[in-house]
Amino acid sequence: MTRLNFEILHWYEINKRNLPWRNTKNPYFVWLSEIILQQTRVDQGLPYYEKFIAQYPTIFDLAKASEKNILKDWQGLGYYSRARNLHYTAKKIVQSYHGIFPSTFDEILLLKGIGRYTAAAIASFCFDEQIAVLDGNVYRLLSRIFDIDLPVNVSKNQVEFEKIANEFLDKTNPGNFNQAMMEFGALQCKPVSPNCSSCPLRIYCLSYKNETVAFRPVKLKKQKIRKRFFIYWVLEKDGNVLLRRRLENDIWKMLYEFPSSEFPNQKEQENFVSRFLQFPQKTFKHILSHQHITATFIAIEDVSGFSFPDSDWIASESISDFPMHRLMTRYLEQRNH
DNA sequence: AATGCGGGGGT
DNA sequence: ACCCCAGCATT
């Protein structure tokens, strides 16, 4: 145990948040929490975790649920493939493992929806395996402590970071140390304006010494944002509304929405919309990490002789039974006012 | 090795 | 406008 390890563990004992998945070694609970927390802040994921634990107390409950209901409970959290893989893996563990969660990194890694981070987290938290987790917090913390200028988002460098992380790992209690590393990154060694002035690692931190804290971790380029232009048809007839499910390999796969059309650019969308000014319209700008969507909802009451393939009439009052994406719920919230 | 996948919060 | 978040699957 180095002085650095000790300082991190000491800081953790004093500053750690009391989170429900920290009070258990049940791999089902830990797995569920880790899937929810992938690319998701604790504050955002916590209510979903509580809901899933209440709704599906065991992996058997999750396995026998319908994908539709699981997606419904996941609604609003994003990255919906997480929910589909969660369901797939629950069924897999019940059918092939008699409901017993595999207990080693190598076995856990084979499960769908579980990569190197999540496998290491479950193996170390639940089964005390000596393997370091490597998430955004740990990349940042290691980059700063050792002033590493290797880009963290280049897969070749992942091997090097894993080597460093596993050497750094406190082998006496790997699960606790892994959580301490992530908590330290999340609360103390924050991405922007880290709290160096009160940092117990300051005297050991090479990037602090070299005044490169603000430039660590190094990341290569940024992804380009795609702009998209949608029309949504809100078609109603006899208290029913037309709904369809997105089956394409695209955003919001398997979620429900109104029938839609897409346009290649803003001009074509505006030209089209302008032909329907006699109907109520509402336009939303919806921001995803990787796409900026402009969507115009056109409401036509009592349509007749209008039909869309691959869509179905749904009773208006039961629309909330269907898992939908955030753009849909934004429209529905606005419409109810 | 590079790209796509949500939504919320921060600066 | 840009970054970040308890990453992963696909190509």
Coordinates of C-alpha atoms (C1' of nucleotides) in Angstrom, one line a residue:
Chain A
M1 CA 0.0 0.0 0.0
T2 CA 1.5 3.2 -1.1
R3 CA 1.0 6.6 0.4
L4 CA -1.1 7.6 -2.6
N5 CA -3.4 4.6 -2.1
F6 CA -3.8 5.4 1.5
E7 CA -4.7 9.0 0.9
I8 CA -7.4 8.0 -1.6
L9 CA -8.9 5.4 0.7
H10 CA -8.9 7.8 3.6
W11 CA -10.5 10.5 1.6
Y12 CA -13.1 8.0 0.4
E13 CA -14.0 6.9 4.0
I14 CA -14.7 10.5 4.9
N15 CA -16.4 11.7 1.7
K16 CA -18.2 8.8 0.1
R17 CA -21.9 9.1 -0.7
N18 CA -24.2 6.6 0.8
L19 CA -25.6 4.9 -2.4
P20 CA -27.9 1.9 -2.3
W21 CA -25.7 -0.4 -4.5
R22 CA -22.8 0.2 -2.1
N23 CA -24.6 -1.6 0.7
T24 CA -24.7 -5.0 -1.1
K25 CA -22.6 -7.6 -2.7
N26 CA -25.6 -9.1 -4.5
P27 CA -24.3 -9.3 -8.1
Y28 CA -27.8 -8.7 -9.5
F29 CA -28.1 -5.4 -7.8
V30 CA -24.6 -4.4 -8.6
W31 CA -25.0 -5.4 -12.3
L32 CA -28.3 -3.4 -12.5
S33 CA -26.7 -0.3 -11.0
E34 CA -23.7 -0.6 -13.3
I35 CA -25.8 -0.8 -16.4
I36 CA -27.9 2.1 -15.4
L37 CA -24.8 4.2 -14.6
Q38 CA -23.1 3.6 -17.9
Q39 CA -22.5 7.1 -19.3
T40 CA -25.1 8.3 -16.7
R41 CA -24.7 10.5 -13.6
V42 CA -25.6 9.0 -10.3
D43 CA -28.2 11.7 -9.7
Q44 CA -29.9 10.8 -13.0
G45 CA -29.7 7.1 -12.5
L46 CA -30.7 6.7 -8.9
P47 CA -34.5 7.0 -9.3
Y48 CA -34.3 4.4 -12.1
Y49 CA -32.4 2.0 -9.9
E50 CA -34.9 2.3 -7.1
K51 CA -37.8 1.7 -9.6
F52 CA -36.1 -1.4 -11.1
I53 CA -35.3 -2.9 -7.7
A54 CA -38.9 -2.4 -6.6
Q55 CA -40.4 -3.6 -9.9
Y56 CA -37.9 -6.5 -10.4
P57 CA -36.5 -7.6 -7.0
T58 CA -34.7 -10.6 -8.5
I59 CA -33.2 -11.6 -11.8
F60 CA -36.0 -14.0 -12.2
D61 CA -38.5 -11.2 -12.2
L62 CA -36.5 -9.3 -14.8
A63 CA -36.2 -12.4 -16.9
K64 CA -39.9 -13.1 -17.1
A65 CA -40.9 -9.5 -17.7
S66 CA -41.8 -8.3 -21.2
E67 CA -39.3 -6.2 -23.1
K68 CA -42.0 -3.6 -23.6
N69 CA -42.5 -3.2 -19.9
I70 CA -38.7 -3.0 -19.3
L71 CA -38.4 -0.3 -22.0
K72 CA -41.3 1.5 -20.4
D73 CA -39.5 1.6 -17.1
W74 CA -36.3 2.7 -18.8
Q75 CA -38.1 5.5 -20.6
G76 CA -36.3 8.8 -20.5
L77 CA -32.9 7.3 -19.5
G78 CA -31.5 7.0 -23.0
Y79 CA -29.2 4.5 -24.6
Y80 CA -32.1 2.1 -24.9
S81 CA -29.9 -0.9 -26.0
R82 CA -28.9 -1.1 -22.4
A83 CA -32.4 -2.0 -21.4
R84 CA -32.7 -4.5 -24.3
N85 CA -29.4 -6.2 -23.4
L86 CA -30.3 -6.1 -19.7
H87 CA -33.4 -8.2 -20.5
Y88 CA -31.5 -10.5 -22.8
T89 CA -28.8 -11.2 -20.2
A90 CA -31.3 -11.7 -17.4
K91 CA -33.0 -14.4 -19.5
K92 CA -29.6 -15.9 -20.4
I93 CA -28.5 -16.1 -16.8
V94 CA -31.8 -17.7 -15.7
Q95 CA -31.8 -20.2 -18.6
S96 CA -28.1 -21.1 -18.9
Y97 CA -26.8 -20.4 -15.4
H98 CA -29.8 -21.4 -13.2
G99 CA -30.1 -17.7 -12.2
I100 CA -26.6 -17.7 -10.6
F101 CA -24.5 -14.8 -11.7
P102 CA -21.1 -15.8 -13.0
S103 CA -18.4 -14.9 -10.6
T104 CA -15.2 -14.2 -12.6
F105 CA -14.1 -11.3 -14.8
D106 CA -13.7 -13.6 -17.8
E107 CA -17.1 -15.2 -17.5
I108 CA -18.9 -11.9 -16.7
L109 CA -17.3 -10.3 -19.8
L110 CA -19.0 -12.8 -22.0
L111 CA -22.5 -11.4 -21.2
K112 CA -24.2 -9.1 -23.6
G113 CA -24.2 -5.4 -22.5
I114 CA -21.2 -6.0 -20.3
G115 CA -17.8 -4.7 -21.3
R116 CA -14.4 -4.5 -19.6
Y117 CA -15.5 -1.8 -17.2
T118 CA -18.7 -3.4 -16.0
A119 CA -17.1 -6.9 -15.8
A120 CA -14.3 -5.5 -13.6
A121 CA -16.8 -3.7 -11.4
I122 CA -18.9 -6.7 -10.7
A123 CA -16.0 -9.0 -10.3
S124 CA -14.2 -6.7 -7.8
F125 CA -17.2 -5.4 -5.9
C126 CA -19.0 -8.7 -5.5
F127 CA -16.3 -11.4 -5.7
D128 CA -13.2 -9.5 -4.5
E129 CA -11.3 -10.2 -7.8
Q130 CA -8.1 -8.2 -8.1
I131 CA -8.9 -6.3 -11.2
A132 CA -9.0 -2.5 -11.7
V133 CA -11.9 -0.7 -13.2
L134 CA -11.3 1.8 -15.9
D135 CA -14.0 4.4 -16.4
G136 CA -14.0 8.0 -17.3
N137 CA -13.1 9.0 -13.7
V138 CA -10.2 6.6 -13.4
Y139 CA -8.8 7.6 -16.8
R140 CA -8.9 11.2 -15.7
L141 CA -7.4 10.6 -12.3
L142 CA -4.5 8.5 -13.5
S143 CA -3.8 10.9 -16.3
R144 CA -3.5 13.7 -13.8
I145 CA -1.6 11.9 -11.0
F146 CA 1.0 10.6 -13.4
D147 CA 0.7 13.4 -15.9
I148 CA 0.0 11.0 -18.8
D149 CA -0.4 12.6 -22.2
L150 CA -1.6 9.4 -24.0
P151 CA -5.1 10.1 -25.5
V152 CA -7.6 8.1 -23.4
N153 CA -9.9 7.5 -26.3
V154 CA -7.5 5.7 -28.5
S155 CA -8.0 2.0 -28.0
K156 CA -4.3 1.2 -28.3
N157 CA -3.7 3.2 -25.1
Q158 CA -6.3 1.3 -23.2
V159 CA -3.8 -1.5 -22.6
E160 CA -1.3 0.9 -21.1
F161 CA -3.9 2.5 -18.8
E162 CA -5.1 -1.0 -17.7
K163 CA -1.5 -1.8 -16.8
I164 CA -1.1 1.3 -14.8
A165 CA -4.4 0.9 -13.1
N166 CA -3.8 -2.7 -12.1
E167 CA -0.4 -1.8 -10.7
F168 CA -2.0 1.0 -8.7
L169 CA -4.8 -1.1 -7.4
D170 CA -4.9 -1.8 -3.7
K171 CA -4.9 -5.6 -3.7
T172 CA -6.1 -6.0 -0.1
N173 CA -9.6 -4.7 -1.0
P174 CA -9.9 -4.2 -4.7
G175 CA -13.6 -3.5 -4.8
N176 CA -13.5 -0.8 -2.2
F177 CA -10.4 0.8 -3.8
N178 CA -12.1 0.8 -7.3
Q179 CA -15.1 2.6 -5.8
A180 CA -12.8 5.0 -4.1
M181 CA -11.0 5.8 -7.3
M182 CA -14.2 6.6 -9.1
E183 CA -15.7 8.6 -6.3
F184 CA -12.5 10.6 -6.0
G185 CA -12.7 11.3 -9.7
A186 CA -16.4 12.2 -9.6
L187 CA -16.3 14.5 -6.5
Q188 CA -12.7 15.8 -6.1
C189 CA -10.7 15.4 -9.3
K190 CA -13.6 16.7 -11.4
P191 CA -13.3 17.2 -15.2
V192 CA -13.6 21.0 -15.0
S193 CA -12.3 23.1 -12.1
P194 CA -11.0 20.2 -10.0
N195 CA -10.6 21.0 -6.3
C196 CA -6.8 21.0 -6.3
S197 CA -6.5 23.5 -3.5
S198 CA -8.0 21.1 -1.0
C199 CA -6.7 17.9 -2.7
P200 CA -4.9 15.4 -0.4
L201 CA -3.0 14.1 -3.5
R202 CA -1.7 17.6 -4.5
I203 CA 1.8 17.0 -3.2
Y204 CA 2.0 13.7 -5.2
C205 CA 0.2 14.8 -8.3
L206 CA 2.5 15.2 -11.3
S207 CA 0.1 17.2 -13.4
Y208 CA -0.4 19.6 -10.5
K209 CA 3.4 20.0 -10.3
N210 CA 3.7 20.5 -14.0
E211 CA 0.6 22.8 -14.2
T212 CA -1.0 20.5 -16.8
V213 CA -4.1 19.6 -14.8
A214 CA -6.4 21.5 -17.1
F215 CA -5.0 19.6 -20.1
R216 CA -5.5 16.1 -18.6
P217 CA -6.8 13.7 -19.7
V218 CA -5.8 14.2 -23.4
K219 CA -8.6 13.3 -25.8
L220 CA -8.6 13.1 -29.5
K221 CA -11.1 15.1 -31.6
K222 CA -14.8 15.5 -31.1
Q223 CA -17.6 13.8 -32.9
K224 CA -19.5 15.6 -35.5
I225 CA -23.1 16.4 -34.8
R226 CA -25.7 15.3 -37.4
K227 CA -28.6 17.6 -38.1
R228 CA -32.0 16.0 -38.8
F229 CA -35.4 17.3 -39.7
F230 CA -38.6 15.3 -38.9
I231 CA -42.3 15.7 -39.3
Y232 CA -44.6 13.9 -36.9
W233 CA -48.2 13.2 -37.8
V234 CA -50.6 13.3 -34.9
L235 CA -53.6 11.6 -36.5
E236 CA -56.7 11.0 -34.5
K237 CA -59.9 9.2 -35.2
D238 CA -62.7 8.2 -32.8
G239 CA -60.5 8.6 -29.7
N240 CA -57.7 6.6 -31.2
V241 CA -54.3 7.9 -32.3
L242 CA -51.9 6.4 -34.8
L243 CA -48.6 5.0 -33.3
R244 CA -45.7 3.1 -34.7
R245 CA -42.6 1.4 -33.4
R246 CA -39.1 2.3 -34.5
L247 CA -37.5 -0.9 -35.7
E248 CA -34.6 0.5 -37.8
N249 CA -31.0 0.6 -36.6
D250 CA -31.2 4.2 -35.6
I251 CA -31.9 6.3 -32.5
W252 CA -34.7 5.1 -30.2
K253 CA -34.8 1.6 -31.6
M254 CA -37.9 -0.4 -30.4
L255 CA -39.6 2.8 -28.9
Y256 CA -43.0 4.1 -30.0
E257 CA -43.8 7.3 -31.7
F258 CA -46.2 9.0 -34.1
P259 CA -45.7 8.2 -37.8
S260 CA -43.0 10.4 -39.1
S261 CA -41.2 11.6 -42.2
E262 CA -37.7 12.8 -42.5
F263 CA -36.3 15.5 -44.7
P264 CA -32.7 15.9 -45.9
N265 CA -32.5 19.6 -44.9
Q266 CA -34.4 22.4 -43.2
K267 CA -35.6 24.0 -46.4
E268 CA -37.4 20.9 -47.6
Q269 CA -38.9 20.4 -44.2
E270 CA -40.2 24.0 -44.1
N271 CA -41.6 23.8 -47.6
F272 CA -43.5 20.7 -46.7
V273 CA -44.8 22.1 -43.3
S274 CA -46.0 25.3 -45.0
R275 CA -48.5 23.3 -47.0
F276 CA -50.3 22.3 -43.7
L277 CA -50.6 25.6 -42.0
Q278 CA -54.4 25.0 -41.6
F279 CA -53.6 22.4 -39.0
P280 CA -52.2 22.9 -35.5
Q281 CA -48.4 22.7 -35.5
K282 CA -45.7 22.7 -32.9
T283 CA -42.0 22.6 -33.5
F284 CA -39.3 21.3 -31.1
K285 CA -35.6 21.4 -31.2
H286 CA -34.4 18.2 -29.6
I287 CA -30.7 17.8 -28.6
L288 CA -29.0 14.5 -28.5
S289 CA -25.2 14.1 -27.9
H290 CA -24.7 13.2 -31.5
Q291 CA -27.7 14.6 -33.3
H292 CA -29.7 17.9 -33.4
I293 CA -33.3 17.2 -34.4
T294 CA -35.8 19.7 -35.5
A295 CA -39.3 18.1 -35.4
T296 CA -42.6 19.6 -36.3
F297 CA -45.8 17.9 -35.0
I298 CA -48.8 18.3 -37.2
A299 CA -52.1 17.5 -35.6
I300 CA -55.0 16.4 -37.7
E301 CA -58.2 15.5 -35.9
D302 CA -60.7 13.0 -37.4
V303 CA -58.6 11.9 -40.3
S304 CA -60.3 9.6 -42.8
G305 CA -58.8 7.5 -45.5
F306 CA -55.3 8.2 -44.3
S307 CA -53.1 5.3 -43.5
F308 CA -49.5 4.6 -42.7
P309 CA -47.8 1.2 -43.1
D310 CA -46.4 -0.4 -40.0
S311 CA -48.5 1.7 -37.7
D312 CA -51.5 1.0 -35.5
W313 CA -54.4 2.8 -34.0
I314 CA -54.1 3.0 -30.3
A315 CA -56.7 4.2 -27.8
S316 CA -55.6 7.7 -26.8
E317 CA -56.0 7.1 -23.1
S318 CA -53.6 4.1 -23.3
I319 CA -50.8 5.9 -25.0
S320 CA -48.9 6.1 -21.8
D321 CA -48.6 2.3 -21.7
F322 CA -46.1 2.4 -24.6
P323 CA -42.4 3.1 -24.2
M324 CA -41.6 6.4 -25.9
H325 CA -38.6 8.6 -26.3
R326 CA -38.1 12.0 -24.7
L327 CA -39.1 14.0 -27.8
M328 CA -42.5 12.2 -27.7
T329 CA -43.1 12.9 -24.1
R330 CA -42.0 16.5 -24.5
Y331 CA -44.7 16.9 -27.1
L332 CA -47.4 15.1 -25.0
E333 CA -46.6 17.2 -22.0
Q334 CA -46.9 20.4 -24.0
R335 CA -50.2 19.2 -25.5
N336 CA -51.8 18.5 -22.2
H337 CA -51.3 22.1 -21.1
Chain B
dA1 C1' -9.8 1.6 -35.3
dA2 C1' -13.8 4.3 -35.8
dT3 C1' -18.7 5.2 -35.3
dG4 C1' -23.4 5.4 -33.3
dC5 C1' -26.2 5.4 -29.4
dG6 C1' -29.8 9.5 -25.0
dG7 C1' -30.6 12.6 -22.0
dG8 C1' -29.3 15.8 -18.4
dG9 C1' -26.2 19.1 -16.4
dG10 C1' -22.4 22.2 -16.5
dT11 C1' -19.4 26.2 -18.2
Chain C
dA1 C1' -21.2 25.9 -28.5
dC2 C1' -18.9 22.5 -26.2
dC3 C1' -17.8 19.1 -22.7
dC4 C1' -18.8 15.4 -19.5
dC5 C1' -21.0 11.4 -17.5
dA6 C1' -19.7 4.2 -13.0
dG7 C1' -19.4 2.3 -21.7
dC8 C1' -20.8 -0.9 -25.2
dA9 C1' -21.8 -3.1 -29.7
dT10 C1' -21.1 -3.0 -34.3
dT11 C1' -18.6 -2.5 -38.5

